[in-house]
XYZ file of C-alpha atoms in Angstrom:
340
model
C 0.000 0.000 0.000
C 1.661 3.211 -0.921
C 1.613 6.383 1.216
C 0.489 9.497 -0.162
C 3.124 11.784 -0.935
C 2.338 15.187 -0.480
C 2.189 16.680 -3.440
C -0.241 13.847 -4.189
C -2.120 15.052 -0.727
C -2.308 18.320 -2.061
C -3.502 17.416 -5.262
C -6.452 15.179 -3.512
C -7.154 18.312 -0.889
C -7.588 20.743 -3.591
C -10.061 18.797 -5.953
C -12.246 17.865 -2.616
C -12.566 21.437 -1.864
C -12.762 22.742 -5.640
C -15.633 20.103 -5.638
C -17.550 21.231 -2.282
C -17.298 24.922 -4.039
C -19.199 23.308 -7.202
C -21.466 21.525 -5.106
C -22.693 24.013 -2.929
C -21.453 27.452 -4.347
C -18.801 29.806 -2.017
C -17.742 29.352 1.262
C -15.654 30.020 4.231
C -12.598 28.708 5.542
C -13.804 27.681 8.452
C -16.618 25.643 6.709
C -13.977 23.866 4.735
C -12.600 23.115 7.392
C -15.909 21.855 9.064
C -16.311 20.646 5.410
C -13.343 18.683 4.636
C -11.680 18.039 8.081
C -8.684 19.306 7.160
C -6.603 21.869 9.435
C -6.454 25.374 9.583
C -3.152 26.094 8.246
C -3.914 22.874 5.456
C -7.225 25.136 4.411
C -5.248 27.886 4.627
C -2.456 27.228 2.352
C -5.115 25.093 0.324
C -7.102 28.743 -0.679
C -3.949 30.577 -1.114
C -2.533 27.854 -3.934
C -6.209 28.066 -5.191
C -6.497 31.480 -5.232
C -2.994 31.605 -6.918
C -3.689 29.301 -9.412
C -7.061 31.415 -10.589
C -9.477 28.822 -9.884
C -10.693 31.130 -6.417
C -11.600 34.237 -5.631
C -13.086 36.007 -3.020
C -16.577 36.899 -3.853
C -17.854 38.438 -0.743
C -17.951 38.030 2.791
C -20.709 36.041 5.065
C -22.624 37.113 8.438
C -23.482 40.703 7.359
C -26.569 40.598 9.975
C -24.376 40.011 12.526
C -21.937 41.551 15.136
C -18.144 40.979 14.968
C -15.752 40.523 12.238
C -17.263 38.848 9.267
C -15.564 35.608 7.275
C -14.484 35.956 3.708
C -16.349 33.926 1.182
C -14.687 31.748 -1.994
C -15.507 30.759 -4.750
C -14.564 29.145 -7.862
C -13.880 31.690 -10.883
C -16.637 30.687 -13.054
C -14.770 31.791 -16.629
C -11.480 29.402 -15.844
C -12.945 27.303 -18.422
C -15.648 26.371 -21.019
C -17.446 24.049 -22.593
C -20.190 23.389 -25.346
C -22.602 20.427 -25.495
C -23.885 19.732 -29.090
C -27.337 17.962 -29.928
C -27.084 17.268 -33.560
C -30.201 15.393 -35.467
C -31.420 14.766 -38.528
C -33.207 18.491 -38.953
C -31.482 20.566 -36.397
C -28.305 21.024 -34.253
C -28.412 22.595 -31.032
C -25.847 23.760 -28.896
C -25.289 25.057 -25.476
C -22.299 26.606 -23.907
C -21.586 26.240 -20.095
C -18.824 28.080 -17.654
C -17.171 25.487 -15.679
C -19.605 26.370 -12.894
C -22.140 24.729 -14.955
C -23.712 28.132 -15.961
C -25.573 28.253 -19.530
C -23.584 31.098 -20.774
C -24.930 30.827 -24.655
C -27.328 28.966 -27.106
C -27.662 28.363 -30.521
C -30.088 26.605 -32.388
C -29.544 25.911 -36.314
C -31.136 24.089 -39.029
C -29.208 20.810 -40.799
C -27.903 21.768 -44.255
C -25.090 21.994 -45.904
C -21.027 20.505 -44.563
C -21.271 19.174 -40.941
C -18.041 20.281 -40.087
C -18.916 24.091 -41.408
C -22.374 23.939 -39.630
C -21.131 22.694 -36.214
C -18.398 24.866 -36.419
C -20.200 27.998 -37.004
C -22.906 27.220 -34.793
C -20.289 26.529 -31.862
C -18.089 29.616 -32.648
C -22.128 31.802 -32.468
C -22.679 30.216 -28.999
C -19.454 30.695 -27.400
C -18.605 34.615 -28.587
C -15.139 34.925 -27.603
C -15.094 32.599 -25.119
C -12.496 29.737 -25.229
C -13.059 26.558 -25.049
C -12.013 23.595 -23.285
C -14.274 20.458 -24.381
C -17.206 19.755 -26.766
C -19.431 17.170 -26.704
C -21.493 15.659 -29.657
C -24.622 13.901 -29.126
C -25.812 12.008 -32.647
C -27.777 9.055 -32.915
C -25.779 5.894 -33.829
C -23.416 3.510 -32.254
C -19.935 5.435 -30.988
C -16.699 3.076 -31.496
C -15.075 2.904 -28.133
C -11.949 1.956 -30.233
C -11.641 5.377 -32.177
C -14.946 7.628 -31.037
C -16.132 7.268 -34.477
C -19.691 6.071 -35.200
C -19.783 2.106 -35.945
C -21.999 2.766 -39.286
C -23.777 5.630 -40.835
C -26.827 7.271 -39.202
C -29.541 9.283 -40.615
C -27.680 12.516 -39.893
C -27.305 14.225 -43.487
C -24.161 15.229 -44.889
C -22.515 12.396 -42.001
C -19.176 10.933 -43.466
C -16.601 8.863 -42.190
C -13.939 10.598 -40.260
C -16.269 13.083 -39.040
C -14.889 13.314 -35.470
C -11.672 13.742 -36.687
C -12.562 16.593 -38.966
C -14.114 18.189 -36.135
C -11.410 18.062 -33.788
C -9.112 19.353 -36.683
C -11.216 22.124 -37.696
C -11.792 23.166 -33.660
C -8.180 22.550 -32.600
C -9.914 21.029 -29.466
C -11.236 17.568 -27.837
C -14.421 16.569 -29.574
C -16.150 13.590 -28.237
C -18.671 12.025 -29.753
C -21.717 9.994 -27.488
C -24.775 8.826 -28.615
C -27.620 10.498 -27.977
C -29.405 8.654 -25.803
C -26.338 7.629 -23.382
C -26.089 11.519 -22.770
C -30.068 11.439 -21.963
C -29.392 8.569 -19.411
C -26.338 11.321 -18.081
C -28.698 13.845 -17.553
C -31.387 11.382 -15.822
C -28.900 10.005 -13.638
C -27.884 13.335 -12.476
C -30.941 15.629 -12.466
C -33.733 13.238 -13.194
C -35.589 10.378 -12.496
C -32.929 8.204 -11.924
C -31.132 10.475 -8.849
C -29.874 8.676 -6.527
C -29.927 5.071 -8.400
C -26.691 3.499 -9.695
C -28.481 0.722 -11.839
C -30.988 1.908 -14.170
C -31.993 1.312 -18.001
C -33.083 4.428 -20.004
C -35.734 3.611 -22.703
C -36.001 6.425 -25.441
C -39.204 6.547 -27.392
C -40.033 8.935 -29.834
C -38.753 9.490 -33.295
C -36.005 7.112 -32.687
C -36.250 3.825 -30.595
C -33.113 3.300 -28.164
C -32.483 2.928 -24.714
C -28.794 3.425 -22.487
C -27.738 0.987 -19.878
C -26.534 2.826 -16.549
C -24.900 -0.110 -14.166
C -22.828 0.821 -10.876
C -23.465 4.536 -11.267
C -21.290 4.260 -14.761
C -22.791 4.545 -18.660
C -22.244 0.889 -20.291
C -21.472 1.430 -23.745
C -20.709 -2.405 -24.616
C -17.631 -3.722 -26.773
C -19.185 -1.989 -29.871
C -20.995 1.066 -28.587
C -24.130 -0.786 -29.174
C -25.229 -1.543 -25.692
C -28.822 -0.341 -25.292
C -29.698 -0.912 -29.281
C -32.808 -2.415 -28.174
C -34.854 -0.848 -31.548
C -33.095 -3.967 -33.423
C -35.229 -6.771 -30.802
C -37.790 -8.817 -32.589
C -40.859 -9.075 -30.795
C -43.732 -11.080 -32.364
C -42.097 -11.119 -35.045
C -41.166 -7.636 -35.733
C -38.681 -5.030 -34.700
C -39.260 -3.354 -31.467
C -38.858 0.252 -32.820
C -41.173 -0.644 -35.416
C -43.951 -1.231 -32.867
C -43.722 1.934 -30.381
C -42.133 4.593 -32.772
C -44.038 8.050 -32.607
C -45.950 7.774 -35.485
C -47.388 4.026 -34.270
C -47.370 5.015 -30.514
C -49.989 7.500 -31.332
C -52.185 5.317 -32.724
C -52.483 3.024 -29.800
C -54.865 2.452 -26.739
C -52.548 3.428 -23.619
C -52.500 -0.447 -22.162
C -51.345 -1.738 -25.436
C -48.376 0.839 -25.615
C -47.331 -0.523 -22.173
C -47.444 -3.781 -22.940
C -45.207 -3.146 -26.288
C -42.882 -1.204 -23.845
C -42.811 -3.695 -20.918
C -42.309 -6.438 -23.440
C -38.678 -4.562 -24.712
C -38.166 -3.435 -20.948
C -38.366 -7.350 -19.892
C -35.182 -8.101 -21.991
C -33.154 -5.572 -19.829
C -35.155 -7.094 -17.186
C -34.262 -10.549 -17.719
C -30.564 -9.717 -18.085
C -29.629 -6.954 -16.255
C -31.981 -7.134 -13.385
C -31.563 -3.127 -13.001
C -34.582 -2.551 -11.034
C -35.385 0.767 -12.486
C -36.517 1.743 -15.887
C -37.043 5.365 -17.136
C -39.667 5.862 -19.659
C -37.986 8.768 -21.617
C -38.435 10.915 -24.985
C -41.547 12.018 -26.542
C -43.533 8.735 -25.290
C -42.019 8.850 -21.989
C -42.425 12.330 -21.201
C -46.103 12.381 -22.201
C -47.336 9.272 -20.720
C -46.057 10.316 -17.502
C -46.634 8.419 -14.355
C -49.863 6.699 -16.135
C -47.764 5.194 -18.904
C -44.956 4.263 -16.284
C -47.629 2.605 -13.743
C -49.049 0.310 -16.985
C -45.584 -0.680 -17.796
C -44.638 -1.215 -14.153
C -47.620 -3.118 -13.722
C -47.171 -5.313 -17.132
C -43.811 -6.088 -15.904
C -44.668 -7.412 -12.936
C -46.833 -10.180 -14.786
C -43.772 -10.739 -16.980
C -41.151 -11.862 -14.572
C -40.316 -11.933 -10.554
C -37.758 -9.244 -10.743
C -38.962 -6.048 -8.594
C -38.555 -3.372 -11.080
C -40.219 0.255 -10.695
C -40.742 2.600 -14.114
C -40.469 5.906 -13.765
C -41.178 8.619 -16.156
C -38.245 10.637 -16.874
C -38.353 14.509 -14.653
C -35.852 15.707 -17.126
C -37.104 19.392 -18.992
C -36.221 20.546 -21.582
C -33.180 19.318 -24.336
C -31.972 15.870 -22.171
C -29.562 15.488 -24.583
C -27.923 18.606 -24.829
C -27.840 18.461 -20.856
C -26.079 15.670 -20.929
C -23.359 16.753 -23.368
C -22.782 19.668 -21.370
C -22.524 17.241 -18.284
C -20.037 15.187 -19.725
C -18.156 17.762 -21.301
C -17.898 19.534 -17.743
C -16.565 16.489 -15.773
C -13.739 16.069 -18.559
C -13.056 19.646 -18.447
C -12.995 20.232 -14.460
C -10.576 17.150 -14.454
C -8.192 18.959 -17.103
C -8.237 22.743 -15.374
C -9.161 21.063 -11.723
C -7.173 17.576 -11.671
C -8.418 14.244 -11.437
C -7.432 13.997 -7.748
């Protein structure tokens, strides 16, 4: 067992306290001490190297309403770094771009035409101003190579080429990462939706594209190929799974037979995984709500003796996007904050 050195002990100190600041916005010395446990002369030198180093700054000072002198507030300089998360479908790309705070500093929303490289770039470059950026993250529907972070096969993204990763990162002079789509949904769930607070959970996308994301142990599982979660490719009485619940067949449906096409693709994660929770997510999922999930639940519970609860997914707004911008923050705060 090795003992930490203490430039290593620094390096862990300062990433648990850079984290507390992310977590719950500025505070005192004393509270990271209370905080963090460490001494005062650690905390001390701790904020100093911080402060140094332009991730701190003082940005106030606490107990105004009362008497005696007051304690200095820090907190993390929100324009260290930046980020953009990028949504791109078949019609439109979106794309959001984030201090390292978190904080949605610019949008951009464009229509699909013309060179993917030129479009992303330009829509990117809108968003961001004259901001610099750190990371960007791509969400696109297909299967992602772990091997290269190129997608395994063409997707219905027009203008999509081999390569086109690469081109990006070229073009950007920055790390591009590519995710599918519905892995960054099951990011965003995981961390602000319906799946808080549960470390195995299956996401199943319905909508205009059939998909789900498998979340086991708190961490995404991609699969050897990326194509963990394909479940639109299942056969299920004889016919593919996304050709049963897609949008345009969903809404043709009474409610209870929905659920039982939905609990019948949920039961293979069931069967397999065991992951006790599934979230009902895009167009579908969000508007069947809790009914939907209950009929699913329920249906589910005929199926098989695993206990597993559906849940709509709580996510608003662009889950995707969210969870680009998620992802592209945790690889960005380890690159300006250290991995620890």
């Amino acid at each position: 067992m090795k003992t930490a050195t203490p430039s290593m002990a620094r390096v862990i100190n300062d990433r648990l306290a850079l984290d507390l600041l992310l977590e719950r916005g500025p505070l005192t010395a004393p509270q990271l001490r209370e905080l963090t446990g460490l001494s005062r002369p650690t905390v001390s030198d701790l904020v100093e190297r911080l402060m140094e180093g332009g991730l701190v700054e003082a940005t106030g000072e606490s107990g105004e309403a009362r008497r005696g002198p007051n304690a200095r507030l820090y907190g993390l300089v929100a324009d260290r770094a930046h980020v953009a998360g990028v949504d791109l479908r078949r019609e439109i790309v979106s794309v959001t771009i984030a201090d390292i705070t978190g904080q949605v500093v610019g949008s951009v929303t464009r229509e699909v035409r013309g060179d993917l490289v030129d479009l992303v770039e330009g829509a990117i470059a809108e968003a961001a101003g004259e901001r610099v950026l750190d990371t960007v993250v791509v969400g696109a529907p297909g299967l992602v190579a772990p091997s290269d972070g190129e997608l395994v096969s063409a997707n219905d993204v027009p203008g999509w080429r081999p390569g086109q990763v690469g081109a990006w990162r070229r073009r950007l002079g920055m790390p591009v990462i590519l995710e599918n789509e519905v892995n960054l949904a099951a990011i965003a769930e995981l961390r602000t939706g319906a799946a808080q607070g549960s470390e195995d959970f299956v996401l199943m996308w319905v909508g205009d594209g059939v998909g789900a994301a498998v979340v086991l142990g708190g961490r995404l599982r991609r699969g050897a190929s990326g194509g963990a979660g394909e479940i639109g490719f299942l056969e299920v009485g004889g016919a593919a799974f996304c050709d049963l619940v897609t949008l345009s067949v969903a809404g043709s449906l009474e409610r209870t037979e929905l659920a039982a096409r939905l609990a019948a693709g949920a039961f293979a994660f069931v069967t397999l995984l065991d992951p006790g929770l599934v979230v009902l997510g895009g167009t579908t999922g969000h508007e069947g709500g809790d009914e939907l999930a209950a009929l699913v639940g329920a249906r589910l519970r005929e199926l098989g003796p695993a206990p597993t609860e559906v849940r709509a997914s709580t996510v608003t707004g662009n889950a995707v996007l969210q969870g680009a911008v998620l992802t592209a923050l945790d690889l960005a705060r380890d690159h300006v904050y250290g991995s620890g």
